[in-house]
PDB file of C-alpha atoms and ligand atoms in Angstrom:
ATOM      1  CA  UNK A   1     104.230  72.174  81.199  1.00 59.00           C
ATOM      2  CA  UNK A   2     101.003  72.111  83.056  1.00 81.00           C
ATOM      3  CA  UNK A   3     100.154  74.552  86.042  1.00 95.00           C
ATOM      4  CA  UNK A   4      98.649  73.888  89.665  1.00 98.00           C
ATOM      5  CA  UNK A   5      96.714  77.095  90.533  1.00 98.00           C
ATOM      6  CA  UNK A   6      96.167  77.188  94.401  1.00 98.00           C
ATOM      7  CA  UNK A   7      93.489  79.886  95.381  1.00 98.00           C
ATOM      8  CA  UNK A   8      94.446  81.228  98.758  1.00 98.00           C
ATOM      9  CA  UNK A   9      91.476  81.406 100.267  1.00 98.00           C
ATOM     10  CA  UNK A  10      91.250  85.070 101.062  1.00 98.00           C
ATOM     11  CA  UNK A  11      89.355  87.207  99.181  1.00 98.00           C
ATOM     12  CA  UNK A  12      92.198  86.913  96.010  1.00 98.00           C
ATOM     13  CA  UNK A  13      95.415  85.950  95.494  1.00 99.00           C
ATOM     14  CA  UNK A  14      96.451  82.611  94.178  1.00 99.00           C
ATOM     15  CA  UNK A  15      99.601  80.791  93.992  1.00 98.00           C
ATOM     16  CA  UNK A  16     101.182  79.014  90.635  1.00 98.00           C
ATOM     17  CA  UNK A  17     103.667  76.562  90.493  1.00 98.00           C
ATOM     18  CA  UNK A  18     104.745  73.958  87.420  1.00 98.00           C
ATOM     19  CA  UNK A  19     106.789  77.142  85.478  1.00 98.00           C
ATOM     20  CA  UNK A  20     110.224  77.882  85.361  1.00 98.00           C
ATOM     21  CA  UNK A  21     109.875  81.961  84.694  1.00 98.00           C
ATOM     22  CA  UNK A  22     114.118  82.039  83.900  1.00 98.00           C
ATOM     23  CA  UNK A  23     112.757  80.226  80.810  1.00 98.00           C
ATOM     24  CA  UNK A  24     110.503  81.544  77.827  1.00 98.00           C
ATOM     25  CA  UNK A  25     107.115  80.688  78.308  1.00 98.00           C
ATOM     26  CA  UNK A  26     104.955  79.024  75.976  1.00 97.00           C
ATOM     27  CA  UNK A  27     101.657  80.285  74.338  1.00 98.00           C
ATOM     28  CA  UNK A  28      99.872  78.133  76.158  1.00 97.00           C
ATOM     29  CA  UNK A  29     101.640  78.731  79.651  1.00 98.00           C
ATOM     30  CA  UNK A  30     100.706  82.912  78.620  1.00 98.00           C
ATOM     31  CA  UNK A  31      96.972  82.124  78.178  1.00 98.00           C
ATOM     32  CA  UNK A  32      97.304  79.980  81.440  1.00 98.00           C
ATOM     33  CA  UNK A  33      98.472  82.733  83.222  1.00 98.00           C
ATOM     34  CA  UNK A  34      96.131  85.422  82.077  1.00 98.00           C
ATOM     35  CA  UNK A  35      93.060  83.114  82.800  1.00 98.00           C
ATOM     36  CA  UNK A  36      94.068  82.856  86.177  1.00 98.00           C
ATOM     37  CA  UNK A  37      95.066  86.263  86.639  1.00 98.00           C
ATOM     38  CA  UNK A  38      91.797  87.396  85.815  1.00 98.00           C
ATOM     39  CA  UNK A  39      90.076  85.342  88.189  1.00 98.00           C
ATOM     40  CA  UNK A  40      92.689  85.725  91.270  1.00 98.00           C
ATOM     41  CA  UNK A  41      93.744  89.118  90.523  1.00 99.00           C
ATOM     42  CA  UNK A  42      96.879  88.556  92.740  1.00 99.00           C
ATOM     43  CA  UNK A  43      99.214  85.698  91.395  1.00 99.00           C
ATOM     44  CA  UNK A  44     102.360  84.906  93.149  1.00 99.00           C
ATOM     45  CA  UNK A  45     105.426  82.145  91.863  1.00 98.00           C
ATOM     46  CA  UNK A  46     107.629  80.836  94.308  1.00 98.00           C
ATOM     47  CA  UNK A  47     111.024  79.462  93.977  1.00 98.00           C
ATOM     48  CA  UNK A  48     112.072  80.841  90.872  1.00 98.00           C
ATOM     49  CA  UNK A  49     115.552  82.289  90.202  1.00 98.00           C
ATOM     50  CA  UNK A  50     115.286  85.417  88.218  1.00 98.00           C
ATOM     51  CA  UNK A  51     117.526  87.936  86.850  1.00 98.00           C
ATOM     52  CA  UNK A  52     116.688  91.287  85.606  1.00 98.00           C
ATOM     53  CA  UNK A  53     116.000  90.207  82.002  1.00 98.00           C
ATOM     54  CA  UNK A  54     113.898  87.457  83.160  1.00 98.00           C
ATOM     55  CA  UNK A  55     111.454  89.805  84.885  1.00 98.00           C
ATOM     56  CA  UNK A  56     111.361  92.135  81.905  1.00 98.00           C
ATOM     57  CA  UNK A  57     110.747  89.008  79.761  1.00 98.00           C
ATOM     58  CA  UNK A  58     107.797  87.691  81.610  1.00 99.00           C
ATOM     59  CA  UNK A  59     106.211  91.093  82.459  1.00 98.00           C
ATOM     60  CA  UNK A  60     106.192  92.418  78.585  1.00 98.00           C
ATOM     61  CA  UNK A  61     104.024  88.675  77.860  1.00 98.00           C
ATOM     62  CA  UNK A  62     101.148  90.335  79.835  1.00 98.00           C
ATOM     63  CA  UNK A  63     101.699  93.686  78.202  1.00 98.00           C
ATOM     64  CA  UNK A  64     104.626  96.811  77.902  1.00 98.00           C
ATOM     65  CA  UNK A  65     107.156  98.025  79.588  1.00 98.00           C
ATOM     66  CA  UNK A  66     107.135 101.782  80.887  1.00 96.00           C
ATOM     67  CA  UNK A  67     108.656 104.396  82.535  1.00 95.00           C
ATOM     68  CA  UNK A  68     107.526 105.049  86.361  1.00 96.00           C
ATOM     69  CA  UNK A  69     106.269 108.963  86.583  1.00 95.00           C
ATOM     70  CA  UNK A  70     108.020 109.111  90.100  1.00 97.00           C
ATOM     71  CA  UNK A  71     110.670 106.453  90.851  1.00 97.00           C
ATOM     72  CA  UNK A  72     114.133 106.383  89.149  1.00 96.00           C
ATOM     73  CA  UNK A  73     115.084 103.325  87.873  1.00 98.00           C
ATOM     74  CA  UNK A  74     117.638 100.860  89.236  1.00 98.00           C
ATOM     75  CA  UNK A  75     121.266 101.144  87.548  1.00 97.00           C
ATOM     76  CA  UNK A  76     121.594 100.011  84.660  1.00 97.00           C
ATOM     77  CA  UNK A  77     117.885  99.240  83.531  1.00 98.00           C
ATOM     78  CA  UNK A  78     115.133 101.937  81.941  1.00 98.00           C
ATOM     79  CA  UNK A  79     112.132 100.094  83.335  1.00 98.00           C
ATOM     80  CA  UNK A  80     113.026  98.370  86.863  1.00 98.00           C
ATOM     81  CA  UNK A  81     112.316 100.280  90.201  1.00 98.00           C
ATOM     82  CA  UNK A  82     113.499  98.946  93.515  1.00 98.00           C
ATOM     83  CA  UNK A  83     110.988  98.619  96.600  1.00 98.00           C
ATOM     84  CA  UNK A  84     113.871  99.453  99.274  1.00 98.00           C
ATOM     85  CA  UNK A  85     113.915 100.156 103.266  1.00 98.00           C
ATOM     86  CA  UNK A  86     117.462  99.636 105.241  1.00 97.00           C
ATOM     87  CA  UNK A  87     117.251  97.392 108.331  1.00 97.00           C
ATOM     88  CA  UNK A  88     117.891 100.617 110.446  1.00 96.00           C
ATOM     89  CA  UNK A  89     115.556 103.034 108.588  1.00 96.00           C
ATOM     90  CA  UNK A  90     112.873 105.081 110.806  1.00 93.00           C
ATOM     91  CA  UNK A  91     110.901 107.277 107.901  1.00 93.00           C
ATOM     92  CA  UNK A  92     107.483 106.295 106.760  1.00 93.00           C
ATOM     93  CA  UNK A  93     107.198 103.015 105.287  1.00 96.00           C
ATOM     94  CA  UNK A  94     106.523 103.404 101.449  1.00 96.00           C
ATOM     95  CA  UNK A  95     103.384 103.106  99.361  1.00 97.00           C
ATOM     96  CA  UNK A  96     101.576 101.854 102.991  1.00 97.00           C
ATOM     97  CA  UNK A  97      98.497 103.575 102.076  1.00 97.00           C
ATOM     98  CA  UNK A  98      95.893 102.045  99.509  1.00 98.00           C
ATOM     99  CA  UNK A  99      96.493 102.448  96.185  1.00 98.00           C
ATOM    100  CA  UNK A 100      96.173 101.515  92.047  1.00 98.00           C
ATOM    101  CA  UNK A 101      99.681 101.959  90.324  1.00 98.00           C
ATOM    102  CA  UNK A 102      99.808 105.542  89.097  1.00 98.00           C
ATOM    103  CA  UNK A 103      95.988 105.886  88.783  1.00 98.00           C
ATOM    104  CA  UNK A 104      96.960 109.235  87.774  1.00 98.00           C
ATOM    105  CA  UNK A 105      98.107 108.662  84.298  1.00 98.00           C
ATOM    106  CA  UNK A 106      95.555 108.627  81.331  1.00 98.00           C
ATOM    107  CA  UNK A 107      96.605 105.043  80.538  1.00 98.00           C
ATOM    108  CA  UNK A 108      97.366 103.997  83.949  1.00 98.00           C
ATOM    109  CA  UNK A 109      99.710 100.283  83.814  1.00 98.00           C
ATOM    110  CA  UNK A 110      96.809  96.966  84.125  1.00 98.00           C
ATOM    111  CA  UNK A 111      99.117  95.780  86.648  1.00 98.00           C
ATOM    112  CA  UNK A 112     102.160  95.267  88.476  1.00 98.00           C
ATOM    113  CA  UNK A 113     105.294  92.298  89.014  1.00 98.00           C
ATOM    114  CA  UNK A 114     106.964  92.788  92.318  1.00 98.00           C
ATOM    115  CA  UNK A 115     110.633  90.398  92.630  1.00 98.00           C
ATOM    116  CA  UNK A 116     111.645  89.768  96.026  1.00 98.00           C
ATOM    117  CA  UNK A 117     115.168  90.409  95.960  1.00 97.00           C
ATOM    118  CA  UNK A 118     116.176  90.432  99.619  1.00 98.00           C
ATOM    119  CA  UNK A 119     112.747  89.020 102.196  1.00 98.00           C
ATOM    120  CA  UNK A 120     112.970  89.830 105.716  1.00 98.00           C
ATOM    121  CA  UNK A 121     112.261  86.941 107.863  1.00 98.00           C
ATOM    122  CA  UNK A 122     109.348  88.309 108.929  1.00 98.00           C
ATOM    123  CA  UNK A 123     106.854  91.205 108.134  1.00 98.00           C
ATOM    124  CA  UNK A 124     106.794  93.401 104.884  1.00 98.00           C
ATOM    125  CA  UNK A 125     103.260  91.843 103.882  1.00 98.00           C
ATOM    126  CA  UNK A 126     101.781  93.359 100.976  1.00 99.00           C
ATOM    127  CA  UNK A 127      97.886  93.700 101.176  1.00 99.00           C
ATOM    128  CA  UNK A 128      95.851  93.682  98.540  1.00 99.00           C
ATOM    129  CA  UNK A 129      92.135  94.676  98.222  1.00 98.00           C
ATOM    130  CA  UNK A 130      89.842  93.012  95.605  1.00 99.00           C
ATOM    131  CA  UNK A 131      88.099  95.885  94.414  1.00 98.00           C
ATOM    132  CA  UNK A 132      85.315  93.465  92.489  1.00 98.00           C
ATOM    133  CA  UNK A 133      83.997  92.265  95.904  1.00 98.00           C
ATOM    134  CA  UNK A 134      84.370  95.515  97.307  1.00 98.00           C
ATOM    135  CA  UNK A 135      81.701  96.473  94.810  1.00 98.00           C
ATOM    136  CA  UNK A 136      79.905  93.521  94.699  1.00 98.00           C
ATOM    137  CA  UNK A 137      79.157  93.600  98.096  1.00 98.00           C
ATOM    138  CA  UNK A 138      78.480  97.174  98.882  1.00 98.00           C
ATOM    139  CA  UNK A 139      74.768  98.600  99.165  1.00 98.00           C
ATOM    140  CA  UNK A 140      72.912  98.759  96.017  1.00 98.00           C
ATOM    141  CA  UNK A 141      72.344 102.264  97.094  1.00 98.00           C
ATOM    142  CA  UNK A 142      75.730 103.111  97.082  1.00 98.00           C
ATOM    143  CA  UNK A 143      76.669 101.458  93.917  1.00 98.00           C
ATOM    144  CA  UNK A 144      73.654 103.685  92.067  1.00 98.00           C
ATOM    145  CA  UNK A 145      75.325 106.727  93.788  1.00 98.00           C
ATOM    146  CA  UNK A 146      78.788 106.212  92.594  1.00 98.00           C
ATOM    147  CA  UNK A 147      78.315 103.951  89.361  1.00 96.00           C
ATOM    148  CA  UNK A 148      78.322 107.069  86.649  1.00 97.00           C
ATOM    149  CA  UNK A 149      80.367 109.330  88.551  1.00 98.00           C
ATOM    150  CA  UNK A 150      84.013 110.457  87.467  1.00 98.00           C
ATOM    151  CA  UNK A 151      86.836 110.480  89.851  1.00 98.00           C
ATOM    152  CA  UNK A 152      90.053 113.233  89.503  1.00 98.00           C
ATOM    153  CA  UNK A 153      93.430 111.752  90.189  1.00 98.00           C
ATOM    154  CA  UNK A 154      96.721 113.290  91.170  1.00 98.00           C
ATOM    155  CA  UNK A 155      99.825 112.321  92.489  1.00 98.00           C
ATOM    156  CA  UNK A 156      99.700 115.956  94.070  1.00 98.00           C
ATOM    157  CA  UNK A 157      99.478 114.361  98.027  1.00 97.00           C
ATOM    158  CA  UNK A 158     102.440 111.857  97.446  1.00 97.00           C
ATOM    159  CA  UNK A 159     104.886 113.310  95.026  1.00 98.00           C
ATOM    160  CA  UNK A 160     104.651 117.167  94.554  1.00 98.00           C
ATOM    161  CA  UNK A 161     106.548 119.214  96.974  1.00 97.00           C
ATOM    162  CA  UNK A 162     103.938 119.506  99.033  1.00 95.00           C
ATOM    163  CA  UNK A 163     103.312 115.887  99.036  1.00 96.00           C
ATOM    164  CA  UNK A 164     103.916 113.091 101.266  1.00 94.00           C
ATOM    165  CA  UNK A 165     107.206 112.174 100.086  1.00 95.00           C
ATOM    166  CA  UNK A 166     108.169 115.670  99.099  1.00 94.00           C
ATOM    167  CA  UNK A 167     109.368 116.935 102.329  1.00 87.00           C
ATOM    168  CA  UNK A 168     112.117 114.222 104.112  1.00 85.00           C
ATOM    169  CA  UNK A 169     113.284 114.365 107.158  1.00 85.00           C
ATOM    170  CA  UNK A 170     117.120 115.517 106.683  1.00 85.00           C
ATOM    171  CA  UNK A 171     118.373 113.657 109.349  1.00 86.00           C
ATOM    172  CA  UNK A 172     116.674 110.389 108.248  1.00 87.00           C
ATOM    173  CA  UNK A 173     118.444 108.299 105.939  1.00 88.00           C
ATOM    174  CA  UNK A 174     115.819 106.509 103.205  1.00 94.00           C
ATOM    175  CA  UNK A 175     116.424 103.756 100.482  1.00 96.00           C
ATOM    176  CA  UNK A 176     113.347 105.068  98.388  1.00 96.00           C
ATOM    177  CA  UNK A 177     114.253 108.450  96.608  1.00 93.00           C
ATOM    178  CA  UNK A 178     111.254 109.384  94.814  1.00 96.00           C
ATOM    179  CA  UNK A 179     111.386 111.755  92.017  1.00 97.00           C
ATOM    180  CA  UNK A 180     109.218 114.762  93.486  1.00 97.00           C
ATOM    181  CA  UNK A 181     107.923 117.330  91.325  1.00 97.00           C
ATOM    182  CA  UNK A 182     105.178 119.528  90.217  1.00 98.00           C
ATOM    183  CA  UNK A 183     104.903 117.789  87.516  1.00 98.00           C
ATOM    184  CA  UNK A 184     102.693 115.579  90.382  1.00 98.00           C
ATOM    185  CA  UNK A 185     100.098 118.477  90.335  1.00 98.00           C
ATOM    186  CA  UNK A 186      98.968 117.128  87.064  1.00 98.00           C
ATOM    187  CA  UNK A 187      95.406 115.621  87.132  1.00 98.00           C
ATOM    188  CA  UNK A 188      93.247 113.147  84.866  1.00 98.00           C
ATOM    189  CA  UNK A 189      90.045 112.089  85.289  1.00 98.00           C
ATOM    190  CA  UNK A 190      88.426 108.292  85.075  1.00 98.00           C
ATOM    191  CA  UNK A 191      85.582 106.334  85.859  1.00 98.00           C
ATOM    192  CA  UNK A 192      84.900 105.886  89.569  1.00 98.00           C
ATOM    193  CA  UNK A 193      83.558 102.278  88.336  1.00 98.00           C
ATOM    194  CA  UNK A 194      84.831 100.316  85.777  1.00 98.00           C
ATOM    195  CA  UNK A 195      84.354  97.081  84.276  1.00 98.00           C
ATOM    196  CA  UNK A 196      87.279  94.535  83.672  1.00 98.00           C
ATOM    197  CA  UNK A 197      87.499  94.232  80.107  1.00 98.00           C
ATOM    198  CA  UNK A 198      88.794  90.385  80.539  1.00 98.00           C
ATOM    199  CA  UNK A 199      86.469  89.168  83.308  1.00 98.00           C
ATOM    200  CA  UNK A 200      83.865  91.186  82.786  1.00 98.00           C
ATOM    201  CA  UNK A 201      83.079  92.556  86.238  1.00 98.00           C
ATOM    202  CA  UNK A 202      82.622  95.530  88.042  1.00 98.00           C
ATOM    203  CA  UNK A 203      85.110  97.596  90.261  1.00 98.00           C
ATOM    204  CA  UNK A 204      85.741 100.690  91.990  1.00 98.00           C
ATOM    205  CA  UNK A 205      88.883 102.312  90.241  1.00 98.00           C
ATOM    206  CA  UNK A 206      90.924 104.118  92.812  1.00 95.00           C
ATOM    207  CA  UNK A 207      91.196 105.162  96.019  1.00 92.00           C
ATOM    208  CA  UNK A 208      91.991 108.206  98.666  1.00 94.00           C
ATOM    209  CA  UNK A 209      95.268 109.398  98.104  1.00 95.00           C
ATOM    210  CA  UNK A 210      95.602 109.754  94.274  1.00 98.00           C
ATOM    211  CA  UNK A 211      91.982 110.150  93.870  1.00 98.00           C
ATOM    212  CA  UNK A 212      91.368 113.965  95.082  1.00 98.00           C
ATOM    213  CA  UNK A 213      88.014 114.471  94.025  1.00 98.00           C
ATOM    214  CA  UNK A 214      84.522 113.821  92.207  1.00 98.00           C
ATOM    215  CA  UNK A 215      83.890 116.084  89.165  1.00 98.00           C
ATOM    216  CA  UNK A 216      80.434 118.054  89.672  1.00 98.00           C
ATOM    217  CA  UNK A 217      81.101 117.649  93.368  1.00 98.00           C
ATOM    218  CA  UNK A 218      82.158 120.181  96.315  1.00 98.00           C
ATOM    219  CA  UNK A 219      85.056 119.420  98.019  1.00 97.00           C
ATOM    220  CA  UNK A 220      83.734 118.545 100.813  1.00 98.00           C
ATOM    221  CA  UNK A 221      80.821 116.285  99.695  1.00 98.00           C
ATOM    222  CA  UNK A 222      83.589 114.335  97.500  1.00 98.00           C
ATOM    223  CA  UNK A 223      85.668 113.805 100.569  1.00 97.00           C
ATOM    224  CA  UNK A 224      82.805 112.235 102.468  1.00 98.00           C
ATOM    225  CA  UNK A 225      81.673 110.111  99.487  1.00 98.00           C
ATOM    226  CA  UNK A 226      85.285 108.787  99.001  1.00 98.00           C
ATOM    227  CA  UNK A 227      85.942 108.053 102.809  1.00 98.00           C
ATOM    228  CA  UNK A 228      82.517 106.360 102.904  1.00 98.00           C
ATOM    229  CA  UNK A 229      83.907 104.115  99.621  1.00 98.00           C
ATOM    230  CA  UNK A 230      87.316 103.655 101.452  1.00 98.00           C
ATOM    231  CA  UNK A 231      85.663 101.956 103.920  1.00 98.00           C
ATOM    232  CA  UNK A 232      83.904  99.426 101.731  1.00 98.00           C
ATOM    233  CA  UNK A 233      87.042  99.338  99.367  1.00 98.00           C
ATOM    234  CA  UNK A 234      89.233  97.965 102.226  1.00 98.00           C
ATOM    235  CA  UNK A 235      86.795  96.316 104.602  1.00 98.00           C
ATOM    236  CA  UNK A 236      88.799  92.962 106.059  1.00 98.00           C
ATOM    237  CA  UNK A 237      86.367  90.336 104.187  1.00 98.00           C
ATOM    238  CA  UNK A 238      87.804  92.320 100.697  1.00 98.00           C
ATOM    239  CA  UNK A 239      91.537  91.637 101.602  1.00 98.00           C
ATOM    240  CA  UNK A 240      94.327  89.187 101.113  1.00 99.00           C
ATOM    241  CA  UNK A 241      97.346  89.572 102.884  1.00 98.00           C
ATOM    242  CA  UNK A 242     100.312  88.628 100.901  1.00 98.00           C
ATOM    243  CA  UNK A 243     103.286  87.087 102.789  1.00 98.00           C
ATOM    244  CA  UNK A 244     106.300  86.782 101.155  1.00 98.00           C
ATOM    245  CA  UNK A 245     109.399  83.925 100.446  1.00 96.00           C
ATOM    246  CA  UNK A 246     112.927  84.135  99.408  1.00 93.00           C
ATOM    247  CA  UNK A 247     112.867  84.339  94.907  1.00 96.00           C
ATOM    248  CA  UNK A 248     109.242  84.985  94.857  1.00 98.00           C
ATOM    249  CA  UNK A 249     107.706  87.438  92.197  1.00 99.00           C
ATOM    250  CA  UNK A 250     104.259  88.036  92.246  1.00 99.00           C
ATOM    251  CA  UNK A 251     101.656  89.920  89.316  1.00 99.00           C
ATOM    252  CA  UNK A 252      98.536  91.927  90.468  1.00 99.00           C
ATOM    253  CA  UNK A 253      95.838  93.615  88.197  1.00 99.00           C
ATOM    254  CA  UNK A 254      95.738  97.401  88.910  1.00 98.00           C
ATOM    255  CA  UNK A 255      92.005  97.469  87.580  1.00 98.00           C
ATOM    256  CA  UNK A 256      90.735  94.770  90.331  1.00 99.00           C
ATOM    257  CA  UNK A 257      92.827  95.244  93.708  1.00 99.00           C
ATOM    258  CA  UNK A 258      93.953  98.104  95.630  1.00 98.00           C
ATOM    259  CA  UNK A 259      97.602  97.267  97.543  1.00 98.00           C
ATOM    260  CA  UNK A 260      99.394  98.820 100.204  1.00 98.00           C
ATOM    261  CA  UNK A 261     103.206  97.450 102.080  1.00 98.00           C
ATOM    262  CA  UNK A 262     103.174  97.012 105.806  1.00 98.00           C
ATOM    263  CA  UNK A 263     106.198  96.914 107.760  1.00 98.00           C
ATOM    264  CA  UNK A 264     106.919  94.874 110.863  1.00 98.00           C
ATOM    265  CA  UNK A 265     110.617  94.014 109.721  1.00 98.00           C
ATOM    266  CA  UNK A 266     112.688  96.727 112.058  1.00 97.00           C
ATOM    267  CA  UNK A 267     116.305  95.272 111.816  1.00 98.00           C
ATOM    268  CA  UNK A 268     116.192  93.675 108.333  1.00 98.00           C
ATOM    269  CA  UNK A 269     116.785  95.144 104.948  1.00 98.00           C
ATOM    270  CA  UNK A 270     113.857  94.668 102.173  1.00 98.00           C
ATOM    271  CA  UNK A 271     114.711  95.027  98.554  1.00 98.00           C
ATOM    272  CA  UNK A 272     112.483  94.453  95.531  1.00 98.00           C
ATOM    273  CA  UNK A 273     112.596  94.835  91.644  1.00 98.00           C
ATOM    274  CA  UNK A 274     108.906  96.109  90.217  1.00 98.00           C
ATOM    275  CA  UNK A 275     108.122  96.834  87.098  1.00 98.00           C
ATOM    276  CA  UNK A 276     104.659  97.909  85.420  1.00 98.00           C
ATOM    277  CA  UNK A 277     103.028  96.433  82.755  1.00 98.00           C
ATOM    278  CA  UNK A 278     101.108  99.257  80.342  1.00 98.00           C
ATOM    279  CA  UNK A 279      98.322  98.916  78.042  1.00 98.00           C
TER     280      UNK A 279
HETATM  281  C1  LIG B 301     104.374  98.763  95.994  1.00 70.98           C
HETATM  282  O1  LIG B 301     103.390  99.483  96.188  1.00 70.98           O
HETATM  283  O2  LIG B 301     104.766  98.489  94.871  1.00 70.98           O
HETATM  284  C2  LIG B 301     105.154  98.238  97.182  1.00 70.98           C
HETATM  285  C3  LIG B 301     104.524  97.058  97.823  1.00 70.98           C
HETATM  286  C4  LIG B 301     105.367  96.536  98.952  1.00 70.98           C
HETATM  287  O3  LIG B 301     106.419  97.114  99.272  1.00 70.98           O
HETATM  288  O4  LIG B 301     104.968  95.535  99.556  1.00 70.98           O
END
């Protein structure tokens, strides 16, 4: 089968039709798939009808299967998380800030498939940031300031018990139960630039959040440096805005985009299946 590869004319992101994902793919359909991935970053597949195995299936073509440091797995399955919120819920909607997949790992996963399960009728975007332009198009002063420098990443802000998710409301009910532990104090350090080892260009790895500092820099210097980035990383020219159909799933490329969920879908549940794909 031959497919149609439809850039969406944001700054990533591309759509693919002409597969059946329920099916195995062929070589050919792989390669297909990985040379368009590496030049959209962001590929999404409407109208397919997937189970479980089928999104384990296609995921492990682009690489393995792993555990999530911080999100228990759906019943049943090692290697599936669900992306929940309940049509009533008021807590903080999650993963809404900026972020690379567990950037805090030493092998952190190359990307990401995301199944829409249950898709409000409206809102729940996902945004993604194309870290290559963000780069690209930055001042070649900045790039010369930040090109050798190593970044330290932590889950400690979202997952430790100090962290953003490690103190819930008691009174508000929440799908997501992240697994919060010190555990998230942990930190690993990686290049604040790195180059795509399939297409070959340039990108700022990480972002505020689960990057908490610059080695050989104060504190305070690091946080001005990486606020100063965060505003090139996620400037509007850098970003696609993903909007979502009914049995959609979607692959993204931790090493070239940044994402972050939106809301905007009060009175409608949202449920996802995600797994990670690991070197
Ligand atoms: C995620 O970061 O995996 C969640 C994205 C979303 O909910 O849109």
């Amino acid at each position: 089968m031959s497919i149609t590869v439809t850039p969406s004319g944001q700054a990533c992101g591309a759509q693919v039709l002409g597969l059946d994902l329920s099916k195995p793919l062929t070589t050919g359909e792989v390669a297909d798939i990985k040379k368009a991935w590496a030049e959209h970053h962001v590929l999404s597949f409407p109208d397919q009808q997937l189970t479980d195995d089928d999104l384990e299936r296609f995921t492990q073509y682009f690489g393995k299967l792993g555990d999530d440091p911080f999100l228990r797995p759906i019943e049943g399955r090692r290697y599936i998380a669900a992306i929940a919120r309940f049509a009533d819920e008021t807590s903080p909607i999650f993963a809404e800030s900026w972020h690379s997949d567990w950037s805090f790992k030493a092998r952190p996963p190359i990307g990401t498939c995301l199944l829409g399960v249950t898709i409000p009728p409206k809102g729940g975007d996902t945004l993604f940031a194309n870290q290559h332009l963000a780069y690209e198009r930055m001042p070649e002063s900045l790039q010369r300031r930040v090109e050798k420098l190593t970044a330290v990443h932590s889950a400690v802000l979202a997952y430790s018990p100090d962290g953003l998710y490690g103190k819930p409301d008691p009174g508000v009910k929440s799908a997501m139960q992240p697994i919060i532990s010190d555990e998230a104090r942990k930190t690993q350090t990686h290049p604040l630039v790195i180059t795509h080892p399939v297409n070959g260009r340039k990108a700022i790895f990480g972002c505020m959040g689960y990057t908490i500092g610059i080695e050989g820099m104060d504190e305070v210097a690091a946080e001005e440096l990486l606020r100063e980035l965060h505003a090139w990383q996620t400037k509007e020219e850098c970003v696609y805005r993903h909007q979502w159909q009914p049995n959609m799933l979607i692959m993204w490329d931790n090493r070239s985009v940044l994402h972050a969920a939106t809301g905007g879908f009060e009175g409608y549940d949202r449920l996802l299946h995600r797994t990670t794909i690991w070197p």
